[in-house]
């Protein structure tokens, strides 16, 4: 199922086709019937094929997903087939191909991070942030899920996560006092706190925090801190974020944290796809 709404599809298409497709128009081929096949040129994890199909259907073509998001593709895999007039096919193909290419890049990088982390710590969760390119959050988050990751927070409305920047406006109250105040107000909802030291982590947990997330701590130091924190608070959930990518995710997984928070998949290289056309007799 596509996560794109009708207006979003129109906006994506309008960006590439503000008026007319001059080439197709002057060639006089708009009504000629044909088929477009979206083909992988490299190995990876597929994402966005449902959105690509919706793009084709929006311009009046028919489209069939031959594979679904989350499946692995290899060079030569045909993931989508669309049929319609040449005008419709040319209006849709670049937008559709770009969506699959970028989203599959995110999904592939996510899968690689998850696999690298779980080779070391089978129970660790790789979670991505809400720091997606503006306007593309739902697409990028869908790609993360296709790659086997989870979403740390979809938006500010999801859960409570206290940052140092919040404390700037806390009227001089300390971290522990702010956490106790939040716990008293929010009822059953979890309270998470970003911390930069073991001392801050102890202060937050002693005040009732359910989750602490260490920020920009090197793996060797983090391993020691996780061990000391768990020795006194075995039930607390522990995460780490800041600078975690495919190169070091295994090191962070080995520290014993529950959650690794990252934005690295959003900067992944797009997976290579091409679109092949054929004319219907």
mmCIF file of N, CA and C in Angstrom, residues 32-37 53 56-57 59-66 80-90 277-281:
data_model
loop_
_atom_site.group_PDB
_atom_site.id
_atom_site.type_symbol
_atom_site.label_atom_id
_atom_site.label_comp_id
_atom_site.label_asym_id
_atom_site.label_seq_id
_atom_site.Cartn_x
_atom_site.Cartn_y
_atom_site.Cartn_z
ATOM 1 N N UNK A 32 0.188 6.149 -28.273
ATOM 2 C CA UNK A 32 0.736 4.835 -28.608
ATOM 3 C C UNK A 32 0.835 3.994 -27.332
ATOM 4 N N UNK A 33 0.413 2.749 -27.400
ATOM 5 C CA UNK A 33 0.382 1.899 -26.216
ATOM 6 C C UNK A 33 1.740 1.244 -25.981
ATOM 7 N N UNK A 34 2.086 1.122 -24.707
ATOM 8 C CA UNK A 34 3.367 0.513 -24.386
ATOM 9 C C UNK A 34 3.414 -0.027 -22.972
ATOM 10 N N UNK A 35 4.553 -0.592 -22.634
ATOM 11 C CA UNK A 35 4.795 -1.172 -21.308
ATOM 12 C C UNK A 35 6.098 -0.601 -20.760
ATOM 13 N N UNK A 36 6.101 -0.274 -19.488
ATOM 14 C CA UNK A 36 7.314 0.176 -18.798
ATOM 15 C C UNK A 36 7.630 -0.815 -17.687
ATOM 16 N N UNK A 37 8.866 -1.280 -17.642
ATOM 17 C CA UNK A 37 9.288 -2.229 -16.608
ATOM 18 C C UNK A 37 10.417 -1.610 -15.793
ATOM 19 N N UNK A 53 4.003 2.542 -8.221
ATOM 20 C CA UNK A 53 2.787 2.098 -8.900
ATOM 21 C C UNK A 53 1.698 3.162 -8.817
ATOM 22 N N UNK A 56 2.261 5.895 -11.447
ATOM 23 C CA UNK A 56 1.791 5.498 -12.777
ATOM 24 C C UNK A 56 0.264 5.555 -12.867
ATOM 25 N N UNK A 57 -0.402 5.064 -11.848
ATOM 26 C CA UNK A 57 -1.860 5.042 -11.878
ATOM 27 C C UNK A 57 -2.449 6.447 -11.840
ATOM 28 N N UNK A 59 -1.426 9.006 -13.412
ATOM 29 C CA UNK A 59 -1.437 9.608 -14.753
ATOM 30 C C UNK A 59 -2.271 8.796 -15.738
ATOM 31 N N UNK A 60 -2.940 7.748 -15.238
ATOM 32 C CA UNK A 60 -3.848 7.002 -16.097
ATOM 33 C C UNK A 60 -3.333 5.689 -16.624
ATOM 34 N N UNK A 61 -2.135 5.297 -16.246
ATOM 35 C CA UNK A 61 -1.616 3.989 -16.641
ATOM 36 C C UNK A 61 -2.075 2.943 -15.625
ATOM 37 N N UNK A 62 -1.939 1.686 -15.970
ATOM 38 C CA UNK A 62 -2.160 0.612 -15.002
ATOM 39 C C UNK A 62 -0.802 0.102 -14.566
ATOM 40 N N UNK A 63 -0.692 -0.293 -13.290
ATOM 41 C CA UNK A 63 0.607 -0.720 -12.773
ATOM 42 C C UNK A 63 0.441 -1.928 -11.868
ATOM 43 N N UNK A 64 1.405 -2.839 -11.942
ATOM 44 C CA UNK A 64 1.404 -4.038 -11.108
ATOM 45 C C UNK A 64 2.760 -4.167 -10.425
ATOM 46 N N UNK A 65 2.736 -4.278 -9.095
ATOM 47 C CA UNK A 65 3.969 -4.519 -8.343
ATOM 48 C C UNK A 65 4.306 -6.006 -8.431
ATOM 49 N N UNK A 66 5.432 -6.341 -8.992
ATOM 50 C CA UNK A 66 5.857 -7.729 -9.119
ATOM 51 C C UNK A 66 6.640 -8.196 -7.896
ATOM 52 N N UNK A 80 8.354 -3.881 -11.084
ATOM 53 C CA UNK A 80 7.077 -3.240 -11.402
ATOM 54 C C UNK A 80 6.877 -3.258 -12.907
ATOM 55 N N UNK A 81 5.622 -3.405 -13.309
ATOM 56 C CA UNK A 81 5.275 -3.333 -14.721
ATOM 57 C C UNK A 81 4.074 -2.413 -14.886
ATOM 58 N N UNK A 82 4.186 -1.428 -15.772
ATOM 59 C CA UNK A 82 3.104 -0.470 -16.020
ATOM 60 C C UNK A 82 2.732 -0.498 -17.492
ATOM 61 N N UNK A 83 1.440 -0.331 -17.756
ATOM 62 C CA UNK A 83 0.945 -0.321 -19.138
ATOM 63 C C UNK A 83 0.067 0.901 -19.361
ATOM 64 N N UNK A 84 0.182 1.476 -20.556
ATOM 65 C CA UNK A 84 -0.644 2.624 -20.889
ATOM 66 C C UNK A 84 -0.120 3.340 -22.109
ATOM 67 N N UNK A 85 -0.671 4.534 -22.341
ATOM 68 C CA UNK A 85 -0.196 5.342 -23.446
ATOM 69 C C UNK A 85 1.203 5.861 -23.180
ATOM 70 N N UNK A 86 1.954 6.117 -24.273
ATOM 71 C CA UNK A 86 3.325 6.604 -24.125
ATOM 72 C C UNK A 86 3.376 7.922 -23.366
ATOM 73 N N UNK A 87 2.349 8.750 -23.543
ATOM 74 C CA UNK A 87 2.316 10.017 -22.820
ATOM 75 C C UNK A 87 2.256 9.812 -21.322
ATOM 76 N N UNK A 88 1.404 8.891 -20.872
ATOM 77 C CA UNK A 88 1.290 8.600 -19.444
ATOM 78 C C UNK A 88 2.562 7.949 -18.910
ATOM 79 N N UNK A 89 3.098 7.008 -19.648
ATOM 80 C CA UNK A 89 4.298 6.308 -19.189
ATOM 81 C C UNK A 89 5.485 7.259 -19.040
ATOM 82 N N UNK A 90 5.645 8.164 -20.017
ATOM 83 C CA UNK A 90 6.750 9.127 -19.930
ATOM 84 C C UNK A 90 6.526 10.159 -18.831
ATOM 85 N N UNK A 277 11.308 0.382 -21.728
ATOM 86 C CA UNK A 277 10.045 0.533 -22.420
ATOM 87 C C UNK A 277 9.945 -0.457 -23.593
ATOM 88 N N UNK A 278 8.741 -0.872 -23.863
ATOM 89 C CA UNK A 278 8.476 -1.655 -25.052
ATOM 90 C C UNK A 278 7.125 -1.236 -25.617
ATOM 91 N N UNK A 279 6.990 -1.335 -26.931
ATOM 92 C CA UNK A 279 5.745 -0.939 -27.590
ATOM 93 C C UNK A 279 4.823 -2.146 -27.708
ATOM 94 N N UNK A 280 3.560 -1.909 -27.391
ATOM 95 C CA UNK A 280 2.570 -2.968 -27.551
ATOM 96 C C UNK A 280 2.097 -3.003 -29.004
ATOM 97 N N UNK A 281 1.995 -4.203 -29.580
ATOM 98 C CA UNK A 281 1.536 -4.308 -30.972
ATOM 99 C C UNK A 281 0.061 -3.912 -31.103
#
